[in-house]
PDB file of C-alpha atoms in Angstrom:
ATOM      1  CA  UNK U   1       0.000   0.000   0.000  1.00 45.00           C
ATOM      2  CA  UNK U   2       0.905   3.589  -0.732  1.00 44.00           C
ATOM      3  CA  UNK U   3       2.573   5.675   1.905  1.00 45.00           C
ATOM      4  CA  UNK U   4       0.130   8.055   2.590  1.00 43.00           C
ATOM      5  CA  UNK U   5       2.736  11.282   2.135  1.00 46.00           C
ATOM      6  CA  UNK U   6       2.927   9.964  -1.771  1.00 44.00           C
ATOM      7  CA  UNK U   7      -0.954   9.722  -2.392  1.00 39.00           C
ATOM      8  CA  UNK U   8      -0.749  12.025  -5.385  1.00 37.00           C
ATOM      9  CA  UNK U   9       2.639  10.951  -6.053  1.00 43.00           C
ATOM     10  CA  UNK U  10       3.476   9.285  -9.458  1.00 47.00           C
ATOM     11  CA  UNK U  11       1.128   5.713  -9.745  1.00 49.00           C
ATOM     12  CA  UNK U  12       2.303   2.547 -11.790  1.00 49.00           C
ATOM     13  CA  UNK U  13       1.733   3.128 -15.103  1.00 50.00           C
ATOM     14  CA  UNK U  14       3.367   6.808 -14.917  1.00 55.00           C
ATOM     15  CA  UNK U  15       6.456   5.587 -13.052  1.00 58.00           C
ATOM     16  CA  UNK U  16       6.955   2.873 -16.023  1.00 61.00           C
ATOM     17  CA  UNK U  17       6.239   6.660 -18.606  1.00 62.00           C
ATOM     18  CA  UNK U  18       9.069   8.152 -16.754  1.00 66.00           C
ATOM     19  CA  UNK U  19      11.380   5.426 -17.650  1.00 68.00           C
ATOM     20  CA  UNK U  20      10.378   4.444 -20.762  1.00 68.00           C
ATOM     21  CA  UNK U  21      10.733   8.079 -21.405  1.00 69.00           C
ATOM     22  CA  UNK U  22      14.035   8.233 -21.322  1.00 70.00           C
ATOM     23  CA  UNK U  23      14.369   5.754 -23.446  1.00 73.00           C
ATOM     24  CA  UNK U  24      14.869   5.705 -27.571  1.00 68.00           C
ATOM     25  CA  UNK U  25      11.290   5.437 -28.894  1.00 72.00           C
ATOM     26  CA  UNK U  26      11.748   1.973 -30.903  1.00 77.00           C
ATOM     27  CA  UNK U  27      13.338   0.612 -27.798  1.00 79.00           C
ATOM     28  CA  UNK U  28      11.172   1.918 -25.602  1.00 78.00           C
ATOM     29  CA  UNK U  29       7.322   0.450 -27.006  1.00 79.00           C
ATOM     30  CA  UNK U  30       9.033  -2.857 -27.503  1.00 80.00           C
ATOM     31  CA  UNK U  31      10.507  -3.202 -24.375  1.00 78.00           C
ATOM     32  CA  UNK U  32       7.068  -2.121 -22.525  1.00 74.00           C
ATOM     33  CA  UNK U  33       5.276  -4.550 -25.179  1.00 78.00           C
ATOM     34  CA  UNK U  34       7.312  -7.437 -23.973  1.00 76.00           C
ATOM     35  CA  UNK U  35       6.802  -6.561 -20.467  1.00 71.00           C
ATOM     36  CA  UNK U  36       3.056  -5.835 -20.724  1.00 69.00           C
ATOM     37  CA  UNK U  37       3.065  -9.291 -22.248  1.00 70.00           C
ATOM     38  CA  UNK U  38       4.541 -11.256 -19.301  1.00 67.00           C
ATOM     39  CA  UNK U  39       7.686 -11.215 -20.325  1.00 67.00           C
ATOM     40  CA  UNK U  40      11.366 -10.543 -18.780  1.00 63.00           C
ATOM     41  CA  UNK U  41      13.180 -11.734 -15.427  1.00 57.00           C
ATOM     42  CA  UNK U  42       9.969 -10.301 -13.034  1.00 52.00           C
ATOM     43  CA  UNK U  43       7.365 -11.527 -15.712  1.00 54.00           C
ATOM     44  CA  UNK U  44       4.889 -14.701 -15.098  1.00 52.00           C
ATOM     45  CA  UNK U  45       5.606 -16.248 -18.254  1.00 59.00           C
ATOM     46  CA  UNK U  46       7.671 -19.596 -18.291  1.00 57.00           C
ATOM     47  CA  UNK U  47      10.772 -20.052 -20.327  1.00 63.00           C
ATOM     48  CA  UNK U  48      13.393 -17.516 -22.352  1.00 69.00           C
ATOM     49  CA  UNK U  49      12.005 -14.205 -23.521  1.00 72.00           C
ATOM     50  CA  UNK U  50      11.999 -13.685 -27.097  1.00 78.00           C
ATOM     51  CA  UNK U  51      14.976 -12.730 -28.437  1.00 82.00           C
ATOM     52  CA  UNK U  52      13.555  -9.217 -28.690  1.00 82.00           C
ATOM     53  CA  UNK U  53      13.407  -8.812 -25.161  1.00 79.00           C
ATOM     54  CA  UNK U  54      17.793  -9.063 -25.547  1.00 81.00           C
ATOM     55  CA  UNK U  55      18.267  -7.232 -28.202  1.00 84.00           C
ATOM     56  CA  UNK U  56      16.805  -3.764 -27.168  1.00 81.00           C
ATOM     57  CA  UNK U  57      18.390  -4.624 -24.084  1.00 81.00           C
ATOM     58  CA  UNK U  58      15.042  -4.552 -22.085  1.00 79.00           C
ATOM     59  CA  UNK U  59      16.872  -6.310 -18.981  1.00 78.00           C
ATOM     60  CA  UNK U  60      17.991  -2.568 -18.005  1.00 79.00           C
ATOM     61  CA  UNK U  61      14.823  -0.911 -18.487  1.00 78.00           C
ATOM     62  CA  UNK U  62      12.986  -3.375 -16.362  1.00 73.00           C
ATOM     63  CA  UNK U  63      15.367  -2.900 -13.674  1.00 72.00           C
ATOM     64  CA  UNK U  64      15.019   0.581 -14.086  1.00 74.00           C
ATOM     65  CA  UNK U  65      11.173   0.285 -13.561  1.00 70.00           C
ATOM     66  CA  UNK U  66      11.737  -2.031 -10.943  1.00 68.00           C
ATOM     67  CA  UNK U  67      13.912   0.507  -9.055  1.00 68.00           C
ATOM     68  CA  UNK U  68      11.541   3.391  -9.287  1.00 65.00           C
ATOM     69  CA  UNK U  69       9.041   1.397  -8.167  1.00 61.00           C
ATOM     70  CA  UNK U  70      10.458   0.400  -4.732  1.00 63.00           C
ATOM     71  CA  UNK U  71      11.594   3.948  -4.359  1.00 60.00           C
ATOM     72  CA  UNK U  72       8.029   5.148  -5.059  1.00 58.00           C
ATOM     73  CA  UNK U  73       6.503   2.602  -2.665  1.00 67.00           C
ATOM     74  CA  UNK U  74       5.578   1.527   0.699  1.00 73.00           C
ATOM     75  CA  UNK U  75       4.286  -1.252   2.236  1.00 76.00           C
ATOM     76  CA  UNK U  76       2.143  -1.497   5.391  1.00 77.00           C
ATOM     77  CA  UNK U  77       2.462  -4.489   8.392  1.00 77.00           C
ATOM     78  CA  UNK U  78      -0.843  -5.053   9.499  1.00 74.00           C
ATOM     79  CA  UNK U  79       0.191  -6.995  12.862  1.00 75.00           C
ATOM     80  CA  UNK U  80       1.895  -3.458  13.729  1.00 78.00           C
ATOM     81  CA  UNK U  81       1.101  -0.818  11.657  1.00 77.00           C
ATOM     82  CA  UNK U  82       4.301  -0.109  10.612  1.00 80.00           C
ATOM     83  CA  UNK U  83       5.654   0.598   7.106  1.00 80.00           C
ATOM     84  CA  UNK U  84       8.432  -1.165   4.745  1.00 78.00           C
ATOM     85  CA  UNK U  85       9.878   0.673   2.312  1.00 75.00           C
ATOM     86  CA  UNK U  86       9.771  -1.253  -1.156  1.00 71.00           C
ATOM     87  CA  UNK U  87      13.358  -2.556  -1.361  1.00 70.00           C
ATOM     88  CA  UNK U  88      12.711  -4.132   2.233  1.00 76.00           C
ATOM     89  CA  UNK U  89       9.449  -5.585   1.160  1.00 73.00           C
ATOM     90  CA  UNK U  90      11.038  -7.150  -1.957  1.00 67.00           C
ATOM     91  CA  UNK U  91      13.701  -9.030   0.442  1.00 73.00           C
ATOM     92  CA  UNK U  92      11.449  -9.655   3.260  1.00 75.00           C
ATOM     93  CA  UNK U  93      12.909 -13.540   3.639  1.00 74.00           C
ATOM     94  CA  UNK U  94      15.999 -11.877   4.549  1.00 76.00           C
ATOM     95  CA  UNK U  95      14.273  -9.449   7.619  1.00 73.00           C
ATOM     96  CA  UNK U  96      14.768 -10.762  11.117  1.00 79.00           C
ATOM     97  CA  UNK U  97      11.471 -12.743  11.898  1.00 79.00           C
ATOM     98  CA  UNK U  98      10.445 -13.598   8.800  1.00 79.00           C
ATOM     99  CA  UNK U  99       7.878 -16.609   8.710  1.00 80.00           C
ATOM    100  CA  UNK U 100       6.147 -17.244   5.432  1.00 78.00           C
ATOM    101  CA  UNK U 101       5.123 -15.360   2.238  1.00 72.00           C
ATOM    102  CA  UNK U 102       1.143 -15.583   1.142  1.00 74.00           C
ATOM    103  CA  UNK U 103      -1.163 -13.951  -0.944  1.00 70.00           C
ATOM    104  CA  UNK U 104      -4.598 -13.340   0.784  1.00 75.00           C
ATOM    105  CA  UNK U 105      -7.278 -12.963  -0.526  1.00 78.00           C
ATOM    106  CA  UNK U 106      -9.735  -9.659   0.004  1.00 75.00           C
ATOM    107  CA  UNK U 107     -12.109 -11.638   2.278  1.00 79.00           C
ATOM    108  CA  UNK U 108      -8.949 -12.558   4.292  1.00 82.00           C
ATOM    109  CA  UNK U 109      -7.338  -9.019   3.667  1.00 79.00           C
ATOM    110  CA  UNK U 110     -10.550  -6.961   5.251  1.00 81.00           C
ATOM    111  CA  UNK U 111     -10.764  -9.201   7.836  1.00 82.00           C
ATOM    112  CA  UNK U 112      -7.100  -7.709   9.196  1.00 83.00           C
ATOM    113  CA  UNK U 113      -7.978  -4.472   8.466  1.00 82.00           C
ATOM    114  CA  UNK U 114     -11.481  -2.387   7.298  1.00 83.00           C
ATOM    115  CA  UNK U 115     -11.745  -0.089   3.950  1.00 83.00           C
ATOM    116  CA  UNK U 116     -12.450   2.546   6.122  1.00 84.00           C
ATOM    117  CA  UNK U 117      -9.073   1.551   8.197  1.00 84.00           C
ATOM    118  CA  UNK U 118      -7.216   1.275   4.862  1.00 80.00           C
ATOM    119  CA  UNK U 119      -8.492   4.845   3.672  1.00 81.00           C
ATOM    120  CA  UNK U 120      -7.499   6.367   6.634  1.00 82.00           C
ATOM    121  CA  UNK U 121      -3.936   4.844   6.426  1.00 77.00           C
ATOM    122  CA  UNK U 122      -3.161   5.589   2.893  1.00 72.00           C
ATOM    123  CA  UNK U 123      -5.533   7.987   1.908  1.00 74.00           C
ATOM    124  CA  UNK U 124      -7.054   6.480  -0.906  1.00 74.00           C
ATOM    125  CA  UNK U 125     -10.440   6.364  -0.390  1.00 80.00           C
ATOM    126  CA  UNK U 126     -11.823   4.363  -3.207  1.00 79.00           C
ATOM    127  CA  UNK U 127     -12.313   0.541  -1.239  1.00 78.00           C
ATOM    128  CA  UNK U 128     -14.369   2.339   1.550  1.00 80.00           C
ATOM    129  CA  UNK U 129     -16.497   4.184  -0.791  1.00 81.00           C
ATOM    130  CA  UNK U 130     -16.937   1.337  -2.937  1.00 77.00           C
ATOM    131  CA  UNK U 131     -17.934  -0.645   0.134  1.00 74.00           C
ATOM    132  CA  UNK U 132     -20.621   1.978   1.339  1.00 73.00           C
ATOM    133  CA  UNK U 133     -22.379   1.371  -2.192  1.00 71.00           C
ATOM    134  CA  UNK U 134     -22.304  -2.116  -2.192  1.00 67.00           C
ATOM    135  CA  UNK U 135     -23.201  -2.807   1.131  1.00 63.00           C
ATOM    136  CA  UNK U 136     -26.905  -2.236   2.485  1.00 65.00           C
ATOM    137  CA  UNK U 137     -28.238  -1.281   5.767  1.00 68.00           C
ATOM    138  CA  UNK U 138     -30.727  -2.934   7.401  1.00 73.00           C
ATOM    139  CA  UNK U 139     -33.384  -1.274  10.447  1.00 79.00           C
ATOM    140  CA  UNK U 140     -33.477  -2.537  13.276  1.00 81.00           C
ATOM    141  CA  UNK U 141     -36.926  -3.488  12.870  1.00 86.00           C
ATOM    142  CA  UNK U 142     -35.902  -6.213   9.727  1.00 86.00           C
ATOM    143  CA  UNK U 143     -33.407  -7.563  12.335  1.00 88.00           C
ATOM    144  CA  UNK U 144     -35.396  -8.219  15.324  1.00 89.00           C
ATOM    145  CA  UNK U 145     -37.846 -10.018  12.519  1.00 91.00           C
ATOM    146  CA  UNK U 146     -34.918 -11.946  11.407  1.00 92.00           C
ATOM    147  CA  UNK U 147     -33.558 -12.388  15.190  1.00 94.00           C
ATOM    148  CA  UNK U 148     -37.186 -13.881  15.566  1.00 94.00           C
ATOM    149  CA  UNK U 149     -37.090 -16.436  12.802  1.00 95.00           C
ATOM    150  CA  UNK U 150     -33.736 -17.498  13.886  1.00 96.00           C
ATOM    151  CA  UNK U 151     -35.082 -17.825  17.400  1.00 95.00           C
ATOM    152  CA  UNK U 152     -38.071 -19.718  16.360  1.00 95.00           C
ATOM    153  CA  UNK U 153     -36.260 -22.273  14.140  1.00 96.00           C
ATOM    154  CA  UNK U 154     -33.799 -23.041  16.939  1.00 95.00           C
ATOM    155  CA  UNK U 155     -36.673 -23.722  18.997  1.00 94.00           C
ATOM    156  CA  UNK U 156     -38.597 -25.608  16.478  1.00 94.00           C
ATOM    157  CA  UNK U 157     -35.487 -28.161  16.271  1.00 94.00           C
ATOM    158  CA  UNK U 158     -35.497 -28.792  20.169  1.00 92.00           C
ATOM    159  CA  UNK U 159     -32.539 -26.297  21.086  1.00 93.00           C
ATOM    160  CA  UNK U 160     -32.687 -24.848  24.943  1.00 92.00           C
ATOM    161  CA  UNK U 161     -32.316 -21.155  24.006  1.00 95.00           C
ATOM    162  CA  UNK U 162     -30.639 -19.144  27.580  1.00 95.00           C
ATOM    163  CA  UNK U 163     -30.200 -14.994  27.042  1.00 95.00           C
ATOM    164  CA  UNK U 164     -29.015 -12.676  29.017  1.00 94.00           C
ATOM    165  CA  UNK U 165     -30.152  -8.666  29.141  1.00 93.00           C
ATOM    166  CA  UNK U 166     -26.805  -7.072  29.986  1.00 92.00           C
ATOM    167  CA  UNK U 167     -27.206  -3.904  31.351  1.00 91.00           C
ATOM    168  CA  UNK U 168     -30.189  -3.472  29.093  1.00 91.00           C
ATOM    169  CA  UNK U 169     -33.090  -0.708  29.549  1.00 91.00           C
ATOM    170  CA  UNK U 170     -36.234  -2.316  31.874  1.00 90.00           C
ATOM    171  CA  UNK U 171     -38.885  -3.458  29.480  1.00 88.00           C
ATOM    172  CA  UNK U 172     -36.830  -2.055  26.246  1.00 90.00           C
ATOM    173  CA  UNK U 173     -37.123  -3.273  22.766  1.00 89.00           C
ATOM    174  CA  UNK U 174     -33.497  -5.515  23.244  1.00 91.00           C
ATOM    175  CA  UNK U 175     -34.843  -6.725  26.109  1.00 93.00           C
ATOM    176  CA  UNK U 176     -38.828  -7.688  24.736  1.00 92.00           C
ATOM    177  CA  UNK U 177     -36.529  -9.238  21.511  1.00 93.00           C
ATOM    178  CA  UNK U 178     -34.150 -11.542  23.913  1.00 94.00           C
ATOM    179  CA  UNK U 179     -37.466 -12.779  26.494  1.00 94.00           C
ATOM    180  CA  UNK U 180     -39.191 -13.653  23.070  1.00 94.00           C
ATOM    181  CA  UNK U 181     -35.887 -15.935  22.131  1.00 95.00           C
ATOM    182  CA  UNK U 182     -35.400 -17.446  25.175  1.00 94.00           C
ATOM    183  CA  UNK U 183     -37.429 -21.029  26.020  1.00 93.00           C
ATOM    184  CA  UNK U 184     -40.528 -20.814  27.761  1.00 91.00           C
ATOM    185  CA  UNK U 185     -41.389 -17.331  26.600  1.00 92.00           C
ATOM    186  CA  UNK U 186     -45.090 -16.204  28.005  1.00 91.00           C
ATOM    187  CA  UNK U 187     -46.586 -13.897  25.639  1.00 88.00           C
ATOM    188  CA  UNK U 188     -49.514 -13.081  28.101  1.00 88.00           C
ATOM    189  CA  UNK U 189     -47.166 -12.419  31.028  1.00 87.00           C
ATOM    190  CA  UNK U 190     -44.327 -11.059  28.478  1.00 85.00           C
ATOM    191  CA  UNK U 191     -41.377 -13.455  30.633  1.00 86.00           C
ATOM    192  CA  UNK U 192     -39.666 -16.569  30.794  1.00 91.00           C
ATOM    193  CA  UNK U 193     -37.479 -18.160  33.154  1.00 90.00           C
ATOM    194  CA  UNK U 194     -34.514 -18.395  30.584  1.00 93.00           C
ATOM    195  CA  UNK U 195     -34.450 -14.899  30.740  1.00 94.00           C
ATOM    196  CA  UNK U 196     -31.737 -12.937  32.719  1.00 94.00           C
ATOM    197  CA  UNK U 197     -31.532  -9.531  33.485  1.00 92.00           C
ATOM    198  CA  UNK U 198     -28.446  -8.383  35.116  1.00 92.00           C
ATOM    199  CA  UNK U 199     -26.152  -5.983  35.770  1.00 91.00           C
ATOM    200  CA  UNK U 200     -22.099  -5.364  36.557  1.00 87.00           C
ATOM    201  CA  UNK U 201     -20.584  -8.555  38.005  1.00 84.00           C
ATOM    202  CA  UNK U 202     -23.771 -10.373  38.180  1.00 85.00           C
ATOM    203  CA  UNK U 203     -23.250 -10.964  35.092  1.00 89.00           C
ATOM    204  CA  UNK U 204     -21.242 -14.405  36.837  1.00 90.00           C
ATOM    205  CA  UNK U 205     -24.306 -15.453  38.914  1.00 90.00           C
ATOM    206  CA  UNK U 206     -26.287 -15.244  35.623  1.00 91.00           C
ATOM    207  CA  UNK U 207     -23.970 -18.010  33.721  1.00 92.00           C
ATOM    208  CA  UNK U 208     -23.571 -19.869  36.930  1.00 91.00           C
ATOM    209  CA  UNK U 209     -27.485 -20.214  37.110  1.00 91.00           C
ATOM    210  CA  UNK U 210     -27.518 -21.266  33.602  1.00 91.00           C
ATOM    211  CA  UNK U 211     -24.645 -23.820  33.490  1.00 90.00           C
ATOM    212  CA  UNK U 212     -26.545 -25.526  36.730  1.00 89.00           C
ATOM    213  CA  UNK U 213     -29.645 -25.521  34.640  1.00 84.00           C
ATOM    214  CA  UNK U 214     -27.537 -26.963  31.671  1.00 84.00           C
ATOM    215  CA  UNK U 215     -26.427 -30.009  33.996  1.00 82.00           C
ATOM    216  CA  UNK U 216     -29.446 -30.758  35.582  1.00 80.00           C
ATOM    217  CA  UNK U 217     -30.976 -31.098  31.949  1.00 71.00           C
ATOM    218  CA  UNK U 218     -28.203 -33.717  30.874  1.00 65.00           C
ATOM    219  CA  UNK U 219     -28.762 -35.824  34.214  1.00 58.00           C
ATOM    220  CA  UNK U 220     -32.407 -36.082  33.620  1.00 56.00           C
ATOM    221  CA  UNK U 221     -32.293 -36.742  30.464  1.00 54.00           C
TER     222      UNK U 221
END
């Protein structure tokens, strides 16, 4: 990921102008031909480069890229938030604690680290935005009607439902929602005995209650 001081800095495809720039024009579009096409020492294609990619000498252009690039770029450690520059992050097998190299996927990638984290570390907005669109919101009075159904099915299969109000307003909506999952819920009377309300640290009498209730429900049965 970009350093965040070098958001409007240079991106990919104008570093590789720069350099190709500089180079004779003939030279130059078949050089960034060959390496648009997989080809040269960091390209993914298997076997010798044609013999093109020697004779314009595209080795040194490459390298040139290749060394702009890690000058223009940083990379971020999500385990400490700190940055590698790119020359670092191209030899990380050689950095003290080095474990493993692996590609993640985004699933795995968002699950270290939000859009909204990324954007605010690199300044490039674009993932969190995207995931605003894409994403949709839900009231909360679709979720307590799914919380129900999910409730109700448990129930439906046999499944002892416990809940516990934690800290939770006195005949609120959170608390209504988890006396209607728990077992044994009176809709006339609006309670149930699987129902706890508590607060601060007896929070532990609560689970106690509940895990004796568990155990006398495996001995008799």
């Amino acid at each position: 990921m970009r350093d965040p001081e070098y958001t409007y800095g240079p991106g990919l495809l104008t570093t590789v102008a720069n350099v190709l720039n500089g180079v004779s024009g003939s030279r130059s579009s078949t050089c960034q031909s060959l390496i648009n096409a997989g080809h040269g020492s960091n390209g993914s294609k298997k076997g010798s480069p044609p013999q093109s990619w020697s004779d314009n000498d595209c080795d040194a252009i490459e390298d040139d890229i290749w060394d702009a690039l890690m000058d223009d770029y940083m990379y971020l450690n999500v385990e400490d938030r700190t940055w590698i520059n790119g020359t670092d992050f191209v030899n990380l097998d050689e950095l003290d604690g080095f474990k493993k190299r692996k590609r993640l996927s985004w699933e795995e990638a968002w699950g270290l680290m939000s859009p909204e984290e990324y954007g605010d570390l690199i300044g490039i907005r674009d993932a969190d935005d995207e995931y605003e669109d894409m994403s949709s919101n839900l009231n909360g009075s679709k979720k307590n009607t799914r919380m129900d159904k999910v409730c109700s099915a448990a129930k439906d299969n046999g499944v002892v439902i416990y809940t516990i109000g934690y800290e939770v307003p006195k005949d609120g909506t959170a608390e209504t929602s988890l006396k209607k999952c728990a077992t044994g819920y009176d809709p006339v009377e609006g309670s149930t005995a699987y129902y706890y309300s508590v607060d601060g640290l007896d929070i532990s009498d609560a689970f106690g209650s509940i895990a004796g209730n568990v155990q006398a429900l495996r001995l008799t049965q």
